[in-house]
Coordinates of C-alpha atoms and ligand atoms in Angstrom, one line a residue:
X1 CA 37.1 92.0 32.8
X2 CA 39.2 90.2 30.8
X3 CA 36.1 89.7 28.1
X4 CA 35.4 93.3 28.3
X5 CA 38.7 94.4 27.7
X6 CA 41.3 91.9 26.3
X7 CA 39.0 89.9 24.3
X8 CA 36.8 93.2 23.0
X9 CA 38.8 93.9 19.5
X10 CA 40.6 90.4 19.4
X11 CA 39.6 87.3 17.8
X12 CA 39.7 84.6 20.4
X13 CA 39.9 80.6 19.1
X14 CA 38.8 78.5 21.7
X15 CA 39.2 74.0 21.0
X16 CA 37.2 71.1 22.4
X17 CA 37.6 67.9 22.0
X18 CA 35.0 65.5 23.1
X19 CA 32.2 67.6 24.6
X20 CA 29.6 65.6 25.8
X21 CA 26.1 66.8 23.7
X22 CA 24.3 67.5 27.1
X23 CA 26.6 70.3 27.9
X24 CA 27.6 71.0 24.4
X25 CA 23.9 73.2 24.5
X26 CA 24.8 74.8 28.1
X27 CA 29.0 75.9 26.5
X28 CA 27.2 76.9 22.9
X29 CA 24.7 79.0 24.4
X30 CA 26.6 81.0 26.8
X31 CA 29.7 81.8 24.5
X32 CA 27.1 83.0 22.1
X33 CA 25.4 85.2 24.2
X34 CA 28.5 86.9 25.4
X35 CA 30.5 86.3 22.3
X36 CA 30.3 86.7 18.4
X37 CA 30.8 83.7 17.3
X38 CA 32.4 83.7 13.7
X39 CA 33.5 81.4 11.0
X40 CA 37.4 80.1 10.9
X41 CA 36.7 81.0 6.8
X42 CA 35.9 84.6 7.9
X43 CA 38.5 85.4 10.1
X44 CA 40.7 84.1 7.3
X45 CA 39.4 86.1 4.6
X46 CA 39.4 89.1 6.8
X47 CA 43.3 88.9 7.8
X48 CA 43.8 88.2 4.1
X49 CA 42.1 91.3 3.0
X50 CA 43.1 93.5 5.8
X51 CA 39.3 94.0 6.1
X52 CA 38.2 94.9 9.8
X53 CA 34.4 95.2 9.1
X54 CA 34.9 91.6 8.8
X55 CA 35.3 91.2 12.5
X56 CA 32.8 92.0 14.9
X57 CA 34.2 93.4 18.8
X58 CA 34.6 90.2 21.1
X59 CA 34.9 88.0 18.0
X60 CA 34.8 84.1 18.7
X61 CA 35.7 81.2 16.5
X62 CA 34.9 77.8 17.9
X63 CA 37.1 74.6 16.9
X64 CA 37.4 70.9 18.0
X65 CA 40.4 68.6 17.6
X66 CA 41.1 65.0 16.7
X67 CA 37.0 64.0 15.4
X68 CA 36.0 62.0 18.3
X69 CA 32.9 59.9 17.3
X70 CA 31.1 61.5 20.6
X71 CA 30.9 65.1 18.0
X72 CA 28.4 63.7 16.2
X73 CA 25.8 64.0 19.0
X74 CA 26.7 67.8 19.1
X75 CA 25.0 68.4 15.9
X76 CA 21.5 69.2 17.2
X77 CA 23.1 71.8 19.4
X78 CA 24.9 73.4 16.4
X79 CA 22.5 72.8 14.0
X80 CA 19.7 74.3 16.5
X81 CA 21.9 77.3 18.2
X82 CA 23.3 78.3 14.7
X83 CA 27.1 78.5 15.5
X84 CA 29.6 77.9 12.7
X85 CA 32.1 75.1 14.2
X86 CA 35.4 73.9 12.9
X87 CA 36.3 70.4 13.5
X88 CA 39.7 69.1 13.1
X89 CA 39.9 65.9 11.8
X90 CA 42.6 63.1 11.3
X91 CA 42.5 61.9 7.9
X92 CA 43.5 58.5 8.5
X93 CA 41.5 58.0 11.8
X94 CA 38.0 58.9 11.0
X95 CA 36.0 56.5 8.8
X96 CA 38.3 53.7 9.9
X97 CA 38.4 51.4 13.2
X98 CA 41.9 52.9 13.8
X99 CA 42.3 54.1 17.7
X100 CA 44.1 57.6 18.8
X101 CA 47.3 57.0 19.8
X102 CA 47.1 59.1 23.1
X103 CA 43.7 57.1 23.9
X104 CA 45.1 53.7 23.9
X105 CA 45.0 52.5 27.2
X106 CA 48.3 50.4 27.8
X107 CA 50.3 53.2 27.8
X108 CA 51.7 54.2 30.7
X109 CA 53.5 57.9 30.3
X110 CA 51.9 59.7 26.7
X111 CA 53.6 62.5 27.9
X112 CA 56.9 60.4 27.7
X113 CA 56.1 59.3 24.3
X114 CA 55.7 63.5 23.0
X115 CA 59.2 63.9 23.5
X116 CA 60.2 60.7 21.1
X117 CA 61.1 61.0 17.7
X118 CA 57.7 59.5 15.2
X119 CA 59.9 56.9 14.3
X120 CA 61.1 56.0 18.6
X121 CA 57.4 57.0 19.4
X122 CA 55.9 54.3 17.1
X123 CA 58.4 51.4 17.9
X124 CA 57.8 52.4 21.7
X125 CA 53.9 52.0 21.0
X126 CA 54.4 48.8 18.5
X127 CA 56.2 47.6 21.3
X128 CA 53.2 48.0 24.0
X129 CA 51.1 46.1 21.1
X130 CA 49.6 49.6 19.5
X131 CA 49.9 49.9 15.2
X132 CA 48.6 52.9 14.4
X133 CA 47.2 51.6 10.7
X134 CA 45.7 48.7 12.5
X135 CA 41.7 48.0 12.5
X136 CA 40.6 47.5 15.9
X137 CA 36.6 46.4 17.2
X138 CA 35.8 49.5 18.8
X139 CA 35.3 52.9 16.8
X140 CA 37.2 56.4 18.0
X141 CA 36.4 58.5 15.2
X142 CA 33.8 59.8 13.1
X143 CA 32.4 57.9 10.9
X144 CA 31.6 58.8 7.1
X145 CA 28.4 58.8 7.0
X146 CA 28.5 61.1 10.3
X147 CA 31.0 63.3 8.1
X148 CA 28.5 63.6 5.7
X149 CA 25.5 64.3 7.6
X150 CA 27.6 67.2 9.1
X151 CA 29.3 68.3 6.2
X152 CA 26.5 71.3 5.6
X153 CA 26.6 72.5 9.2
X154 CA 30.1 71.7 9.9
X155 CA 33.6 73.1 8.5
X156 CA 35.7 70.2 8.4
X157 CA 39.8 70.7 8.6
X158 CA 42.6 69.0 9.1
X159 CA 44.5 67.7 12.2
X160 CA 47.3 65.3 10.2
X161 CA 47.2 61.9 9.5
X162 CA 47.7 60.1 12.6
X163 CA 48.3 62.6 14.8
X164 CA 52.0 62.7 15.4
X165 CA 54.0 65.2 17.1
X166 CA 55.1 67.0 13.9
X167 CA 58.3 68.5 14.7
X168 CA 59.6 64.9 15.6
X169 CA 58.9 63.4 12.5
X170 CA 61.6 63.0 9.3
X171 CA 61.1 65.8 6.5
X172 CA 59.0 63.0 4.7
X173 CA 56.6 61.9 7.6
X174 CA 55.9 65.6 8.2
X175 CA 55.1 66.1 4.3
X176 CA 53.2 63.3 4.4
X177 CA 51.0 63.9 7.7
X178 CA 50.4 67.5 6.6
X179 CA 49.8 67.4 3.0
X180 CA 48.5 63.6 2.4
X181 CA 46.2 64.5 5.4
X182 CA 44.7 66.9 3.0
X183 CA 44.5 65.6 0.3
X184 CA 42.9 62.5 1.8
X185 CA 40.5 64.9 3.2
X186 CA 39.6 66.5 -0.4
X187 CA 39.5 63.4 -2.3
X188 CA 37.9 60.9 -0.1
X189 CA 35.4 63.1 1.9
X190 CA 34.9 65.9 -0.6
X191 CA 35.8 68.4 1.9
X192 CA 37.8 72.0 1.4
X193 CA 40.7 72.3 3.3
X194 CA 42.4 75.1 3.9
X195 CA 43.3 75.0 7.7
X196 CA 45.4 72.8 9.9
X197 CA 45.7 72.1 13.9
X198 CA 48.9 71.2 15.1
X199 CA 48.6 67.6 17.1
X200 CA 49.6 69.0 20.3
X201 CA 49.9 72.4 19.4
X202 CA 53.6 71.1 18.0
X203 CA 55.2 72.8 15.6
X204 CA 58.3 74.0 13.8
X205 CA 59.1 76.7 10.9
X206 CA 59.5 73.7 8.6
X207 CA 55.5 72.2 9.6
X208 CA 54.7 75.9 8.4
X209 CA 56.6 75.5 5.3
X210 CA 55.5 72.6 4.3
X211 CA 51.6 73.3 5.3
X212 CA 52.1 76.7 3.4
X213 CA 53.4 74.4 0.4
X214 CA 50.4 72.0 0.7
X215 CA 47.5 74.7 0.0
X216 CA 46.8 75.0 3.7
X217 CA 45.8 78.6 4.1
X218 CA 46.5 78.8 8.1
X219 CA 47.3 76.8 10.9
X220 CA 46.2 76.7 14.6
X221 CA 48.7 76.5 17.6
X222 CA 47.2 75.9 21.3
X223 CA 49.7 79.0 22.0
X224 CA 48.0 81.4 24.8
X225 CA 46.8 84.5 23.3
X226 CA 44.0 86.2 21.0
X227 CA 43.8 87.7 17.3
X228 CA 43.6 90.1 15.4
X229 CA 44.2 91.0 11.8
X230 CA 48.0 91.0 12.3
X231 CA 48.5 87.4 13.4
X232 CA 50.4 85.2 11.1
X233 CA 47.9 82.7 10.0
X234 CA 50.5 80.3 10.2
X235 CA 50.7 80.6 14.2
X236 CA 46.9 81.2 15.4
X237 CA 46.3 81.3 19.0
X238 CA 43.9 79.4 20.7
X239 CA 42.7 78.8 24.3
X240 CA 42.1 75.3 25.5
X241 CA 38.3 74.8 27.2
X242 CA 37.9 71.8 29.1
X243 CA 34.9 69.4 27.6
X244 CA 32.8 70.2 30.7
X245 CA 29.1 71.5 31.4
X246 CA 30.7 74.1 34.2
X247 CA 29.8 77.4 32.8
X248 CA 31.8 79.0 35.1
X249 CA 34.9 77.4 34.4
X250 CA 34.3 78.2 30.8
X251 CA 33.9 81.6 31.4
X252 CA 37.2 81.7 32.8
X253 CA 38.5 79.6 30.6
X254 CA 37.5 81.7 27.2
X255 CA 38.2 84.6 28.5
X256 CA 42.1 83.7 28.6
X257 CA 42.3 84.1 32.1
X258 CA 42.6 81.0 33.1
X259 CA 45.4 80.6 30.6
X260 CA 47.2 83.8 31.1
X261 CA 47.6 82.8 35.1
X262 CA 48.2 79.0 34.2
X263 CA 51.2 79.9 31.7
X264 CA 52.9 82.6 33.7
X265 CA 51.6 85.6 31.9
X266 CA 51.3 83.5 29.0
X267 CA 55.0 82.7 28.8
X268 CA 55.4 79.6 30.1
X269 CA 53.8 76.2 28.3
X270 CA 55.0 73.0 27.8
X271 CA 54.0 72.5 23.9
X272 CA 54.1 74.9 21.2
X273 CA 56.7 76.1 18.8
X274 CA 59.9 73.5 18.8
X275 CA 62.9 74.0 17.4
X276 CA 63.8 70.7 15.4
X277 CA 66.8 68.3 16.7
X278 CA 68.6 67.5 14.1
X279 CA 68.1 63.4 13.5
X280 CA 64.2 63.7 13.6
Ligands
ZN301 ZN1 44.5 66.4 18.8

């Protein structure tokens, strides 16, 4: 029902993050069969134009955050089911031995460590023996050649630097995340960026600014909801889907139901748009 009728003349955004390639072919399959799966680039150039033949009804873009190493065994599936997919990737974490911050394993409350300013949140972290620049023995991330192999099937974007909670950071942490993270991304990996995911689906008016200001063209929020060709490209909606094979609890879960009941009529969340303390 909530397909049928919500979802019929919106653009929905759904994110992964590590999806394991076995069910990676079951999720891929089914949202193409009940969805139409579009590019991030189209739904862009069709809010920019204001050009609704660009949008098919029950239009669905598919994204992943972070670059998890693990994405690289999804490329069969995308390569062989024909879906455009955006992955988000931190510039400073893939093609290094660098860990994810919210991976590492001696923390104790990452939750905790959200509401810190970047500057408390890294001293907290240096402090339970975590550098975030630091080369460790295991890898987390994509890899370059894997970047490169799925360069032509894949739409890379950004997802920051490191992966801070940007409305916590200084003015010149944030410009740094947001617009060294793509230029990083340009230079070094020969990719075109024009989108940006939110670590956490944090963000302030002056992340937007500043992504504006870098060349970024839009940027994705995990905020409940759908699109259309009204959405400020800025704050795009986007409904999280757990990395699992069940097909029914994706189908629940990309049709914003699950979403809509978990967030109180999609009012209630505990990330999203933060005002800035002053001091951060
Ligand atoms: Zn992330």
């Amino acid at each position: 029902m909530f397909r049928e009728i919500l979802q019929r003349n919106k653009v929905s955004i759904v994110l992964f993050h590590d999806l394991n390639a076995s069910c990676a072919e079951k999720n891929f399959t089914y949202l193409k069969k009940h969805y139409n799966i579009i590019s991030l680039n189209r739904f862009i150039q069709a809010v920019e134009e204001n050009n609704p033949a660009l949008l098919p009804r029950k239009a669905l873009i598919i994204t992943f955050d972070d670059g998890h190493i693990g994405n690289y065994n999804l490329l069969p599936a995308i390569i062989r089911i024909e879906i455009p997919v955006t992955i988000f990737l931190c510039s400073d974490i893939v093609a290094t031995n660098r860990k994810f911050w919210f991976k590492y394993s001696a923390l104790t409350d990452t939750e905790q460590l959200k509401q810190l300013t970047n500057e408390e949140r890294l001293a907290a972290l240096a402090a339970e023996g975590f550098e975030q620049a630091a080369e460790t023995s295991e890898t987390e991330a994509l890899q370059m050649q894997h970047i490169e192999d799925m360069k032509p099937f894949v739409n890379f974007q950004s997802h920051t630097r490191f992966h801070p909670c940007l409305p916590f950071c200084s003015d010149d942490e944030a410009k740094s995340e947001i617009a060294g993270s793509r230029s990083m991304l340009e230079n070094r990996f020969g990719l075109s960026i024009n989108a940006i995911s939110y670590p956490n689906g944090d963000y302030s008016n002056r992340d937007i600014e500043l992504s504006r200001h870098a060349g970024y063209k839009c940027g994705i929020t995990v905020d409940y909801g759908f699109n259309d060709l009204n959405s400020n490209l800025f704050k795009l909606k986007r409904l999280s889907v757990n990395d699992t094979g069940d097909i029914n609890e994706l189908m629940v879960k990309a049709s914003g139901l699950w979403a809509f009941l978990k967030t109180r009529n999609g009012k209630k969340q505990p990330y999203g748009f933060i005002e800035r303390k002053s001091g951060c």
